[in-house]
mmCIF file of C-alpha atoms in Angstrom:
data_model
loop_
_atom_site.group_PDB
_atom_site.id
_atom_site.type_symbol
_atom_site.label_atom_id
_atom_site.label_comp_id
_atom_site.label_asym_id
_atom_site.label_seq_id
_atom_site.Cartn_x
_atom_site.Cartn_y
_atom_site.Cartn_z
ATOM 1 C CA UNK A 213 39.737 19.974 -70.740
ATOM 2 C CA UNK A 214 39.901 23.558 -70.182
ATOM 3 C CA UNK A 215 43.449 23.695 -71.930
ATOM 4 C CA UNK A 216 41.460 23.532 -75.164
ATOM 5 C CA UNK A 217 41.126 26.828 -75.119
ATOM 6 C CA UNK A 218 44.688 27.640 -75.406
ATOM 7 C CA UNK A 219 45.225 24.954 -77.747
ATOM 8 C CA UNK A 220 43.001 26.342 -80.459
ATOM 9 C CA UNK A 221 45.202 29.503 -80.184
ATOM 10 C CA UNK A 222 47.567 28.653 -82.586
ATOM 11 C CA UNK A 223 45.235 25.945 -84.427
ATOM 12 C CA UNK A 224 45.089 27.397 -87.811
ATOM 13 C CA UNK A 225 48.657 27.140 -88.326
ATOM 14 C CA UNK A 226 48.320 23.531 -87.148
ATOM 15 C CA UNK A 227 49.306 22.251 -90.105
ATOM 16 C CA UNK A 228 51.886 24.523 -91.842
ATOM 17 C CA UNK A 229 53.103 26.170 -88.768
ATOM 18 C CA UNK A 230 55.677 22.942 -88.629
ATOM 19 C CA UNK A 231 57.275 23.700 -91.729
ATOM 20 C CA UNK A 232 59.976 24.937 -89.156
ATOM 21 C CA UNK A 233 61.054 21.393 -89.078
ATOM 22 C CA UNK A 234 62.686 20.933 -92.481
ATOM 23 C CA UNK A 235 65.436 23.553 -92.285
ATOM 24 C CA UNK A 236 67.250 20.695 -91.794
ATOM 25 C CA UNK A 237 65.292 17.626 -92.167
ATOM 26 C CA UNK A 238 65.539 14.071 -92.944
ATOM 27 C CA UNK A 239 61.863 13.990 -94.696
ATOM 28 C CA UNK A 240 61.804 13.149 -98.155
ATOM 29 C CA UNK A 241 59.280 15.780 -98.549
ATOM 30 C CA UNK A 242 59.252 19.477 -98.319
ATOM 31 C CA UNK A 243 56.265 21.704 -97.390
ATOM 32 C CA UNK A 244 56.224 25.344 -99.321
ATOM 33 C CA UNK A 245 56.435 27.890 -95.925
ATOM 34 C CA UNK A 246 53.585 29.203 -94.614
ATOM 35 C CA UNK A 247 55.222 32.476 -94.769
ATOM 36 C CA UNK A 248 55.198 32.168 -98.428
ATOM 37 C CA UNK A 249 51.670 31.929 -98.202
ATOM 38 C CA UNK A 250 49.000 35.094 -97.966
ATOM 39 C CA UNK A 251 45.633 34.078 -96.946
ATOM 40 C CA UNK A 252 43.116 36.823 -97.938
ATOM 41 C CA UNK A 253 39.523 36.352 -97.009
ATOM 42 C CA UNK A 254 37.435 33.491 -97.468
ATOM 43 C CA UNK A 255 36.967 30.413 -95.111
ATOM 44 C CA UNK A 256 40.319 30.787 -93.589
ATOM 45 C CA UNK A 257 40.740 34.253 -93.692
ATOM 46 C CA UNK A 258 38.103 35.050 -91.646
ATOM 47 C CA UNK A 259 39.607 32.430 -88.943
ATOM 48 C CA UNK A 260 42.514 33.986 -88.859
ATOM 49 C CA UNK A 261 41.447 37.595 -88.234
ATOM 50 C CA UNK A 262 39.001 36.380 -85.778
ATOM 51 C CA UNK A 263 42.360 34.671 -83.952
ATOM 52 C CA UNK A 264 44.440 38.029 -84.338
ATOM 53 C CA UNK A 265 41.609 40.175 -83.496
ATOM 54 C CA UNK A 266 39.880 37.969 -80.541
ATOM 55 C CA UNK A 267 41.614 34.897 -79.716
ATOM 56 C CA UNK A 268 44.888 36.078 -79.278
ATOM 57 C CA UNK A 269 44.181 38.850 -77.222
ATOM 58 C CA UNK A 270 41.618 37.229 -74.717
ATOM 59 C CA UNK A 271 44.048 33.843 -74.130
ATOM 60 C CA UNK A 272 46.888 36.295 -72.780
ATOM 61 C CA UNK A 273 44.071 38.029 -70.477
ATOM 62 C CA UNK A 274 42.952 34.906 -69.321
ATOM 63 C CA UNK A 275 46.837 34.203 -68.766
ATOM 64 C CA UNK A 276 46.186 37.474 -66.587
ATOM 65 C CA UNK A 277 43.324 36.875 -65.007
ATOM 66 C CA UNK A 278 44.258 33.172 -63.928
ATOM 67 C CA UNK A 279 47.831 34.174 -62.425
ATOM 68 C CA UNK A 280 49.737 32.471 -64.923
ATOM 69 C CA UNK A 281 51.959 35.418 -64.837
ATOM 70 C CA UNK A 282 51.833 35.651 -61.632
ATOM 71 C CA UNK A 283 53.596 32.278 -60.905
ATOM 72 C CA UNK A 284 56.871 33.310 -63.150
ATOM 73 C CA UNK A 285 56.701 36.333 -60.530
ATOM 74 C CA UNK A 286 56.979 34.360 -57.605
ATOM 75 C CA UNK A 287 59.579 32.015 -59.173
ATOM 76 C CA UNK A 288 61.765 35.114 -59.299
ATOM 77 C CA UNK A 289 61.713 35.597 -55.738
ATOM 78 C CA UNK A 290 61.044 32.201 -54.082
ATOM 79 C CA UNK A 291 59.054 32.559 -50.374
ATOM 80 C CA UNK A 292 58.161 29.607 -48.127
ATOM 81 C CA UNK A 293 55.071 31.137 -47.514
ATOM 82 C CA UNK A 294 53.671 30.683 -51.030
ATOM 83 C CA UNK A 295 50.945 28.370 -51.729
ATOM 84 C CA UNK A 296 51.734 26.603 -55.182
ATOM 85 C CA UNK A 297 47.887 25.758 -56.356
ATOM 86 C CA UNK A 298 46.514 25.305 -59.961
ATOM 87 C CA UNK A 299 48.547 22.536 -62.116
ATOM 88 C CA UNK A 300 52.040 22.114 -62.998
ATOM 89 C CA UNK A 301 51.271 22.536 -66.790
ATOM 90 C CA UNK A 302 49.959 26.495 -66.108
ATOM 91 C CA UNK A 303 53.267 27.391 -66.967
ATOM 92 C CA UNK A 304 52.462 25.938 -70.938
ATOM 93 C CA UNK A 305 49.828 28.003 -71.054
ATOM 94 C CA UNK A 306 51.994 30.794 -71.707
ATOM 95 C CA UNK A 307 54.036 29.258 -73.685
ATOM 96 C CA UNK A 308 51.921 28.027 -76.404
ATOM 97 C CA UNK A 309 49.737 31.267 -76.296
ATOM 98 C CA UNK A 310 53.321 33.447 -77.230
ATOM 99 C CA UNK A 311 53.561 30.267 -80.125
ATOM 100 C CA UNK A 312 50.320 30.973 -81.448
ATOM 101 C CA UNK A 313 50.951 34.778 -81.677
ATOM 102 C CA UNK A 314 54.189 34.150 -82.875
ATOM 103 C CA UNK A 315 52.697 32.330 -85.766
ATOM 104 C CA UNK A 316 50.270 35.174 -86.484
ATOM 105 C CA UNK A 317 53.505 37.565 -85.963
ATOM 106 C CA UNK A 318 55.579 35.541 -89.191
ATOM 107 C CA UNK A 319 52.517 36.862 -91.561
ATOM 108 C CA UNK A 320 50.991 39.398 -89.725
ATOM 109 C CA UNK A 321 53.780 42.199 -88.104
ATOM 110 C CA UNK A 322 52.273 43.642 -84.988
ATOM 111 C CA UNK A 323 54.773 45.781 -83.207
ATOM 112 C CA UNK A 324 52.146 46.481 -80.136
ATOM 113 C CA UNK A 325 51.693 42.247 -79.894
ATOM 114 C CA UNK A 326 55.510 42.068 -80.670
ATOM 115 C CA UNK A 327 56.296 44.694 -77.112
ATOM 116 C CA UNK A 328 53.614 42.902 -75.293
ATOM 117 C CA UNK A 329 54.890 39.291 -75.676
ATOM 118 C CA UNK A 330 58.577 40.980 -74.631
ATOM 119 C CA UNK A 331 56.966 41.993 -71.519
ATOM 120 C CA UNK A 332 55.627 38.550 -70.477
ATOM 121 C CA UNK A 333 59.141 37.365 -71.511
ATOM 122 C CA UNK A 334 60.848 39.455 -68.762
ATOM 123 C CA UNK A 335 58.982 37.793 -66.625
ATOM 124 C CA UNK A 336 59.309 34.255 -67.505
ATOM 125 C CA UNK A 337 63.082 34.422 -68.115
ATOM 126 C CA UNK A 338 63.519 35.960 -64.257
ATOM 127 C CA UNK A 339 62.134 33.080 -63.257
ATOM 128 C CA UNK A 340 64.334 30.727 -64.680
ATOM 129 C CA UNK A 341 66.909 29.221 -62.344
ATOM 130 C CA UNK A 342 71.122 29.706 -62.321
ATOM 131 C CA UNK A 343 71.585 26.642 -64.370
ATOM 132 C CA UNK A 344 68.534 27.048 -66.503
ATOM 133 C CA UNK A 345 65.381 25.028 -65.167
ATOM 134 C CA UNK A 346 62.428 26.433 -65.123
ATOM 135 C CA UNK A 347 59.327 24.888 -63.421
ATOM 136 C CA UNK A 348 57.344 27.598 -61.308
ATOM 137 C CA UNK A 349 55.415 24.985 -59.409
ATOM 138 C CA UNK A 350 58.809 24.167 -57.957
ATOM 139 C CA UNK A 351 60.744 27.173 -57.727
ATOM 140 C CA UNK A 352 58.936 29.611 -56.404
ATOM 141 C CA UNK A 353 58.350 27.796 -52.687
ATOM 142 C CA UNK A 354 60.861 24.722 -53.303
ATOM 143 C CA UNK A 355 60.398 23.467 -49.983
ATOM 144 C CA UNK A 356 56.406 23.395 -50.485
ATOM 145 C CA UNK A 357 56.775 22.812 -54.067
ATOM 146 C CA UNK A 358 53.144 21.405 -55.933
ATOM 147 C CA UNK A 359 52.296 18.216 -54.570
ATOM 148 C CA UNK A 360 52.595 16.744 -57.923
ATOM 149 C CA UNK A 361 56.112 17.969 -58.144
ATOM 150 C CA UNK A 362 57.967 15.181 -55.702
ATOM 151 C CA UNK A 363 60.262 16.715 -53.275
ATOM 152 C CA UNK A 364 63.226 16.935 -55.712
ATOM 153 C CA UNK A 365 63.769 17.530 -59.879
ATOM 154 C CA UNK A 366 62.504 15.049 -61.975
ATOM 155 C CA UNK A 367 61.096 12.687 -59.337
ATOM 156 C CA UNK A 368 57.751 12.399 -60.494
ATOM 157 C CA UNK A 369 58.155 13.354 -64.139
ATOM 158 C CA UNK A 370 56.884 9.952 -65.390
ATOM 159 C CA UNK A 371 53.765 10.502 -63.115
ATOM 160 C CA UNK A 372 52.421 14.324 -63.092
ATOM 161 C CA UNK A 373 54.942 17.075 -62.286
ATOM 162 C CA UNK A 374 54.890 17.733 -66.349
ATOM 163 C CA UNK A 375 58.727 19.097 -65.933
ATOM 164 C CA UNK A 376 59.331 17.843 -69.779
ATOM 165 C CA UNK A 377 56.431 18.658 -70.733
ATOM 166 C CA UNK A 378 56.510 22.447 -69.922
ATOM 167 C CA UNK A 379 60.343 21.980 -71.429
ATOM 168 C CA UNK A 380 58.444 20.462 -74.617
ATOM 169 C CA UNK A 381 55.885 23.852 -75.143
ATOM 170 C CA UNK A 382 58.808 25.967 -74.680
ATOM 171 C CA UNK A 383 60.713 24.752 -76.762
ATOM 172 C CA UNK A 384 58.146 24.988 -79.245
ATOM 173 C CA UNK A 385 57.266 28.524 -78.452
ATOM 174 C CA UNK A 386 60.374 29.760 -78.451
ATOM 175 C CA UNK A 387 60.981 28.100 -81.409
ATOM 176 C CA UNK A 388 58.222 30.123 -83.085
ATOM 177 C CA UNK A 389 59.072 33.116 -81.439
ATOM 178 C CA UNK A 390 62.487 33.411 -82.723
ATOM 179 C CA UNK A 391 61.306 32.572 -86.280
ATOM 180 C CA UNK A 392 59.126 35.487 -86.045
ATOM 181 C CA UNK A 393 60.918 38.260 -84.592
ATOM 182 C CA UNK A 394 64.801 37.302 -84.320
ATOM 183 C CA UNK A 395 64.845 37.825 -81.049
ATOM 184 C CA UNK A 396 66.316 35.610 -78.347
ATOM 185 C CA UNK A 397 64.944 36.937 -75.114
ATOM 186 C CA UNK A 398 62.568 33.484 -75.259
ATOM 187 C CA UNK A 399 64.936 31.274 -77.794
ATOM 188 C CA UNK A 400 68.020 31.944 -75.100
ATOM 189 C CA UNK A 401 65.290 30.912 -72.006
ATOM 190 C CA UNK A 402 64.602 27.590 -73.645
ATOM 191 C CA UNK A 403 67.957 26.614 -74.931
ATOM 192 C CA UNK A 404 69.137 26.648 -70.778
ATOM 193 C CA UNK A 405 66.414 24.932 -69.972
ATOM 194 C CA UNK A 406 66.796 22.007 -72.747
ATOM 195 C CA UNK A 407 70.818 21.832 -71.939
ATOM 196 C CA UNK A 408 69.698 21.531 -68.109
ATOM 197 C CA UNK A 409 67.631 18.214 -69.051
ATOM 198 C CA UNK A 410 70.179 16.937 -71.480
ATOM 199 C CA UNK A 411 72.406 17.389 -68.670
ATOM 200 C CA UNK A 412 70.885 15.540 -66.104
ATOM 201 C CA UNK A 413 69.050 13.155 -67.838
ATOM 202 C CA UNK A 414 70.608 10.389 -70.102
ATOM 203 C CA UNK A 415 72.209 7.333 -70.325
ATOM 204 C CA UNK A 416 75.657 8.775 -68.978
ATOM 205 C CA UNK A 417 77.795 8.020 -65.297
ATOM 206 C CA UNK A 418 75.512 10.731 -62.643
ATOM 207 C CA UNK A 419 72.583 11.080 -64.825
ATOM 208 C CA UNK A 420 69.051 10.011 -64.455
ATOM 209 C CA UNK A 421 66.853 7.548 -66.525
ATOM 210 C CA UNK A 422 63.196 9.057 -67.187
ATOM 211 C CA UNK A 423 61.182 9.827 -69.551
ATOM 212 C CA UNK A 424 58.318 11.832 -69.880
ATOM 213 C CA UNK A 425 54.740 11.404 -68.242
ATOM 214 C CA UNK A 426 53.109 13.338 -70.708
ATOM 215 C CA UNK A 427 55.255 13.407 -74.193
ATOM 216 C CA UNK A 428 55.896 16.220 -76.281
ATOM 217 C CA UNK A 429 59.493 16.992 -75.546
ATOM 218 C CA UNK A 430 60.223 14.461 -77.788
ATOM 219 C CA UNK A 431 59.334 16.299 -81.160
ATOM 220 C CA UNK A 432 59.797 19.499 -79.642
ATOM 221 C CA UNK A 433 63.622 18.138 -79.325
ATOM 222 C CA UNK A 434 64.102 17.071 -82.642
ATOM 223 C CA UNK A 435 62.737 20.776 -83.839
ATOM 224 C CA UNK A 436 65.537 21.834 -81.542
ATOM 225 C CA UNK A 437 68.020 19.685 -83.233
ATOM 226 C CA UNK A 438 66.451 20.977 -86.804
ATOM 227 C CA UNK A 439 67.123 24.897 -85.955
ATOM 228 C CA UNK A 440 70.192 24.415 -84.350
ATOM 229 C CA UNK A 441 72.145 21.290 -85.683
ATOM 230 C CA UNK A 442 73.308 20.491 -82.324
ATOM 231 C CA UNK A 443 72.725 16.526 -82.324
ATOM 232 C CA UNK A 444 72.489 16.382 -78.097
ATOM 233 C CA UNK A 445 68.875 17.464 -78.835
ATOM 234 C CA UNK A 446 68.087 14.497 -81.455
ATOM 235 C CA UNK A 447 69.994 12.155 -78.897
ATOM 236 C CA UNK A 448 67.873 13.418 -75.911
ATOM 237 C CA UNK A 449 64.532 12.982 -77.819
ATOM 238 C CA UNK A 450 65.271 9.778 -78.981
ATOM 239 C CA UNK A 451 66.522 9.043 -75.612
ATOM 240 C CA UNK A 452 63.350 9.347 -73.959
ATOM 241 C CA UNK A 453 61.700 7.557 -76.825
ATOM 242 C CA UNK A 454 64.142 4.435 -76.676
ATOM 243 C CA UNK A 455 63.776 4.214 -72.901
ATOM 244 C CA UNK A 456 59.785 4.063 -73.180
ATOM 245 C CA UNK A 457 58.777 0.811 -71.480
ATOM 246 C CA UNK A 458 61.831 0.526 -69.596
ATOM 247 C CA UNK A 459 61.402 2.581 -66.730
ATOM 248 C CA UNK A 460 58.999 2.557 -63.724
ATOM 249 C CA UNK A 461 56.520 3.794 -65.855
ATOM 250 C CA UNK A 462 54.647 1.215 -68.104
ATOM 251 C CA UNK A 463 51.305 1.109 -68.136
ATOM 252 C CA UNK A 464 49.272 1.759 -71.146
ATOM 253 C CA UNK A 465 47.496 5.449 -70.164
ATOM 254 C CA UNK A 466 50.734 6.564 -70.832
ATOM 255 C CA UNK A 467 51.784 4.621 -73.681
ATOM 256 C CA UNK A 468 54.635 2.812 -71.845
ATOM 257 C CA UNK A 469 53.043 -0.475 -71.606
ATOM 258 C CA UNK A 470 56.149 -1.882 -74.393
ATOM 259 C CA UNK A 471 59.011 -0.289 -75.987
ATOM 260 C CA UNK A 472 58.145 2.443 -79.108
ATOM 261 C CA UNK A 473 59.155 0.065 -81.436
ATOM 262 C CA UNK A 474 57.026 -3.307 -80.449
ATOM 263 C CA UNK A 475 53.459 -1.036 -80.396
ATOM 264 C CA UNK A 476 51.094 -1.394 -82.706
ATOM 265 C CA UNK A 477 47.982 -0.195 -80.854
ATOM 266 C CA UNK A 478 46.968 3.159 -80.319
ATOM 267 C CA UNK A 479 46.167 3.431 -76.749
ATOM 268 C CA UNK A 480 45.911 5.687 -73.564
ATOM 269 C CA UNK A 481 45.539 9.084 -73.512
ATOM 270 C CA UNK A 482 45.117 10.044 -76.649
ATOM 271 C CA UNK A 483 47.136 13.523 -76.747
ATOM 272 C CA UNK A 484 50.233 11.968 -74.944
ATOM 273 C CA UNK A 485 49.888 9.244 -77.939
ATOM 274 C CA UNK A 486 49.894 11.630 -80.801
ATOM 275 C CA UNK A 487 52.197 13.488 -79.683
ATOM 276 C CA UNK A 488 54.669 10.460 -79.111
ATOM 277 C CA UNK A 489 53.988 9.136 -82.612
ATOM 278 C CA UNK A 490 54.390 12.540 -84.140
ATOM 279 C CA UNK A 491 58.305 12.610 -82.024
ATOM 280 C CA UNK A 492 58.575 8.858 -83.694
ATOM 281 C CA UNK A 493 58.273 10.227 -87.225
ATOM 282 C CA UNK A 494 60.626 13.194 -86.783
ATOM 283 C CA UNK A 495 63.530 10.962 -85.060
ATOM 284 C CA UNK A 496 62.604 8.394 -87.759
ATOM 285 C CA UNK A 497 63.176 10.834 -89.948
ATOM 286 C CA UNK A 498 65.911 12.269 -88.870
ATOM 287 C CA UNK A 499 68.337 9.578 -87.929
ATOM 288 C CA UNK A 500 66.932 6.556 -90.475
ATOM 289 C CA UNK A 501 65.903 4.377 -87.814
ATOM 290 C CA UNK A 502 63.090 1.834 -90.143
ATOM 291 C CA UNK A 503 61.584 0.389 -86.775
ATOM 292 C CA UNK A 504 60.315 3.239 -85.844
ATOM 293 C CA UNK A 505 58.610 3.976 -89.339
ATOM 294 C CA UNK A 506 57.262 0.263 -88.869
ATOM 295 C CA UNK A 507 55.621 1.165 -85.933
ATOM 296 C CA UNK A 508 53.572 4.341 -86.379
ATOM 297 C CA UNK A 509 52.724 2.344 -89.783
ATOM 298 C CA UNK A 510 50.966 0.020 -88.052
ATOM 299 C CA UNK A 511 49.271 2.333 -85.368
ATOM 300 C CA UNK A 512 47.889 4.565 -87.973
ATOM 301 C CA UNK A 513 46.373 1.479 -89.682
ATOM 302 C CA UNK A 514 44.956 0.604 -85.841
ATOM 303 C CA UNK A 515 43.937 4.406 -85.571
ATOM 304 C CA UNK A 516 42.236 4.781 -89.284
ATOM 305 C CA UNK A 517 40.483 1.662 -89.436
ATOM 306 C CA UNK A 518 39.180 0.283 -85.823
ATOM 307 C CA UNK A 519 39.394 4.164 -83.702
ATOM 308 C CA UNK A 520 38.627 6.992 -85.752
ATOM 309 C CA UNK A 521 35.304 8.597 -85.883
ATOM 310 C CA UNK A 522 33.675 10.194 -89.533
ATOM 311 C CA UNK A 523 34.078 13.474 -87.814
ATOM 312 C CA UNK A 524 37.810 13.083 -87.609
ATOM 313 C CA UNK A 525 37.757 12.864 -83.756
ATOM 314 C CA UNK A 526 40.107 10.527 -81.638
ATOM 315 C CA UNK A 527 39.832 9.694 -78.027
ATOM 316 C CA UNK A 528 36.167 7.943 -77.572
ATOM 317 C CA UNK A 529 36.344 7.784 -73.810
ATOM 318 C CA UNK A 530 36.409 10.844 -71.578
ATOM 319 C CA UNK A 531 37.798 7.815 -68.636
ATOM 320 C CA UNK A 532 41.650 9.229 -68.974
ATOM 321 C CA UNK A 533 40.880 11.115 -72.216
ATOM 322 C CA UNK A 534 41.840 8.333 -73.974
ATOM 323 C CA UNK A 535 41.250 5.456 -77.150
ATOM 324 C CA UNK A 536 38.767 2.995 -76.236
ATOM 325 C CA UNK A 537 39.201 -0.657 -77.598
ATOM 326 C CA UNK A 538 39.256 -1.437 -81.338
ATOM 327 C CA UNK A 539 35.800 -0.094 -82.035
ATOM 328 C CA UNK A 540 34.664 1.157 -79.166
ATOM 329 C CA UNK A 541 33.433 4.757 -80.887
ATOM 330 C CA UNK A 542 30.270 5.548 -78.906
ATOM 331 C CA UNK A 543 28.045 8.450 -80.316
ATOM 332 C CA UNK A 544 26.863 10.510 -77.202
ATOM 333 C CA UNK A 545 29.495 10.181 -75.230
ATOM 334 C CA UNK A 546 32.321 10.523 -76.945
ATOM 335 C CA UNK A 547 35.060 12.745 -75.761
ATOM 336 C CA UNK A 548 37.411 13.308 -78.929
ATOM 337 C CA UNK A 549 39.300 16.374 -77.685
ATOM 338 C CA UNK A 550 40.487 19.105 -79.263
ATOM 339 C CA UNK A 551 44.091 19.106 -78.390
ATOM 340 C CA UNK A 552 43.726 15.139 -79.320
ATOM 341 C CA UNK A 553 42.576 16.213 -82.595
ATOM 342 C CA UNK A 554 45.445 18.765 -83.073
ATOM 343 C CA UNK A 555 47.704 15.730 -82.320
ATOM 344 C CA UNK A 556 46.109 13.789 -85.123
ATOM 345 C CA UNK A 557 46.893 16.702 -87.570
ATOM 346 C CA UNK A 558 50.547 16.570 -86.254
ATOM 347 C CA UNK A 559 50.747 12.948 -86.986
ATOM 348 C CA UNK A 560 49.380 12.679 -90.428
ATOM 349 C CA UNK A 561 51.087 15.955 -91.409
ATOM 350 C CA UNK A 562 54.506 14.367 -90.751
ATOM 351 C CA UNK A 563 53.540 10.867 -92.085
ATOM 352 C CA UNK A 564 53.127 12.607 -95.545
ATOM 353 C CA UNK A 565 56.516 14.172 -95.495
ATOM 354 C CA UNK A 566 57.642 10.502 -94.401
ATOM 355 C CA UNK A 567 55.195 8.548 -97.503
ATOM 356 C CA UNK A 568 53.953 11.412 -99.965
ATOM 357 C CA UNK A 569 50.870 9.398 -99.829
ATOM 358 C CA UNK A 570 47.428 11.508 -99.850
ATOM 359 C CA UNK A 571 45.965 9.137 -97.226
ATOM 360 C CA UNK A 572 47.593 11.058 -94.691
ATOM 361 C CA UNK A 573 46.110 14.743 -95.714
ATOM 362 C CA UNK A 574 42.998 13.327 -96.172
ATOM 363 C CA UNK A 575 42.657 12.195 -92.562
ATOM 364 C CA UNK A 576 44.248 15.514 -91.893
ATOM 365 C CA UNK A 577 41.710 17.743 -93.778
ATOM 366 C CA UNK A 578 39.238 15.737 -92.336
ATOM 367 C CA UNK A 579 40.246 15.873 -88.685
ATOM 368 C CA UNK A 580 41.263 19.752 -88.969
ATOM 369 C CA UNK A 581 37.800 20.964 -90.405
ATOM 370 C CA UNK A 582 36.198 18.896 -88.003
ATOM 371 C CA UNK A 583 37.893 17.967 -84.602
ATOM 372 C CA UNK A 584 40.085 21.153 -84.676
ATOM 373 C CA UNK A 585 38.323 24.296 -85.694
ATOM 374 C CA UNK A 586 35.272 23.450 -83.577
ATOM 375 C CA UNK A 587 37.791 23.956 -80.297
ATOM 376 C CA UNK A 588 36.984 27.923 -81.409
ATOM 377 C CA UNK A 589 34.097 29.785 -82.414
ATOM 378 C CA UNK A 590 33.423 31.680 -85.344
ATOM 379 C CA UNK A 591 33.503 35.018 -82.919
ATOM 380 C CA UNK A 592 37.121 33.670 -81.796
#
């Protein structure tokens, strides 16, 4: 999937580039900060001057070159003439390039990167709307919007307008962002775009039931929460979590096929998956709920033992970029994506704050020397 790319960005601060999460945290466990950490030379090293020094630099001209810019500049001045092509997601693209710079930006200070990403930033926050959404593929021809989009907010978000999901890589960008430079030019773009969902989507009179078609908004909510202390966020993650399998949407690709706390299969596509079990253990975490522990318990025992390959890969089946059945791990053909792999590391990285058991950084290790790093070359 060509957001692989993108993806391996920020990959070698997969791992500790979470550590965000325990300002104020529920896990029994607490990483040492990656800031605290200088990586000089050696294996590492050289990846991450190959991502400061190549990677970096060529994702944001590929976010050039492909007019991912260029949709945040016709958001700012809508026109019913505009053509809204590419994918709804584009707009992540940005976002998670800024949080992989941003990570670089906590250890490595680079005022010419810093003025840069504040120049994209002018451009994404014009595009946001009076009461703080922000989906270009809508705004900037809202009578034409993407066909994906439905004809009005949030009517497709359980199939593929990705409005939650864009929410979700903000959130986690400008997370990162913030934590790197103290600025809020991004942090103040994503907190009125996470109040505009909280807002219109819950369990309260005038609001709407949904959840996400493609999760992530779910731990990049509890993050929110973490940062700020404001418990809407927790609520609205958990939300979305507690209403999976009762909505419209229920069908397995998408991991809605039963209610969070009754799975014990990992299924579907497998990034949407990790990234669902990886919200699980933060809003387990964070609010003591035991079912929820229960259940990614029992889908990393499906995941470790019946669909994980030696190589650390998940996702055998390129058919929805998905897990197969219980031992279905073909050799030539499997898919095992990157960002799937990235997930993984997500997963057992929290799991081990949950357990303190070395299980969990074992299938980490494993899965981040393997099915991570080779989503970038050695030239970066």
């Amino acid at each position: 999937m060509k957001k692989d790319f993108l993806f391996a960005v920020g990959l070698f601060f997969t791992a500790c580039g979470m550590q965000a999460q325990n300002v104020r945290h529920g896990y029994p466990f607490t990483p040492v900060p990656f800031t605290s950490v200088k990586v000089n030379g050696g294996f590492w090293g050289q990846r991450l001057e190959a991502s400061r020094e190549v990677t970096i630099p060529l994702a944001f001209s590929k976010c050039e070159e492909t007019g991912r810019y260029e949709n945040f500049v016709k958001a700012a001045h809508p026109c019913e003439t505009y053509k809204v092509g590419g994918f709804p997601f584009d707009d992540t693209d940005v976002y998670k390039t800024i949080e992989g710079a941003s990570y670089l930006l906590q250890t490595y200070p680079d005022p010419k990167l810093e003025t840069y990403i504040d120049s994209v930033l002018t451009i994404v926050a014009a595009a946001q709307e009076p009461d703080g959404y922000l989906y270009t593929s809508r705004t900037m021809n809202p009578k034409h919007p993407h066909e994906w989009a439905g004809s009005k907010r949030w009517e497709k978000v359980e199939e593929l307008s990705h409005e939650f999901y864009n929410l979700g890589h903000m959130i986690e960008g400008a997370i990162a962002h913030y934590q790197a430079t103290g600025k809020r030019n991004f942090w103040d773009v994503a907190i009125r775009y996470a109040d505009c969902v909280c807002r219109e989507i819950g369990p309260g009179e005038g609001q709407l039931v949904r959840v996400p078609g493609h999760q992530i908004a779910e731990m990049a909510l509890a993050k929110l929460y973490i940062v700020t202390g404001d418990k809407k966020y927790l609520d609205e993650a958990k939300f979305f979590l507690d209403q999976r399998g009762h909505t419209s949407r229920r069908d397995a690709y998408s991991q809605a096929h039963k209610p969070v706390v009754e799975q014990d299969e990992a299924v579907g596509h497998a990034v949407r998956a990790t990234y669902m079990y990886s919200g699980m253990a933060d809003v387990a975490a964070l609010t003591g709920d035991t079912a929820y522990v229960h259940a990614i318990d029992r889908i990393w025992d499906n995941i470790v033992s019946k669909k994980y390959y030696i190589t650390g890969g998940i996702g055998a089946t390129a058919n929805g970029e998905a897990f197969g059945a219980n031992y279905e791990l073909p050799n030539m053909s499997a898919y095992c994506e990157t960002c799937a792999a990235i997930g993984n590391v997500y997963v057992n990285y929290r799991l081990f704050l949950l357990h303190g058991e070395s299980k969990y950084y074992d299938v980490l290790e494993r899965t981040l020397y393997n099915g991570v790093i080779s989503g970038g070359s050695l030239a970066g």
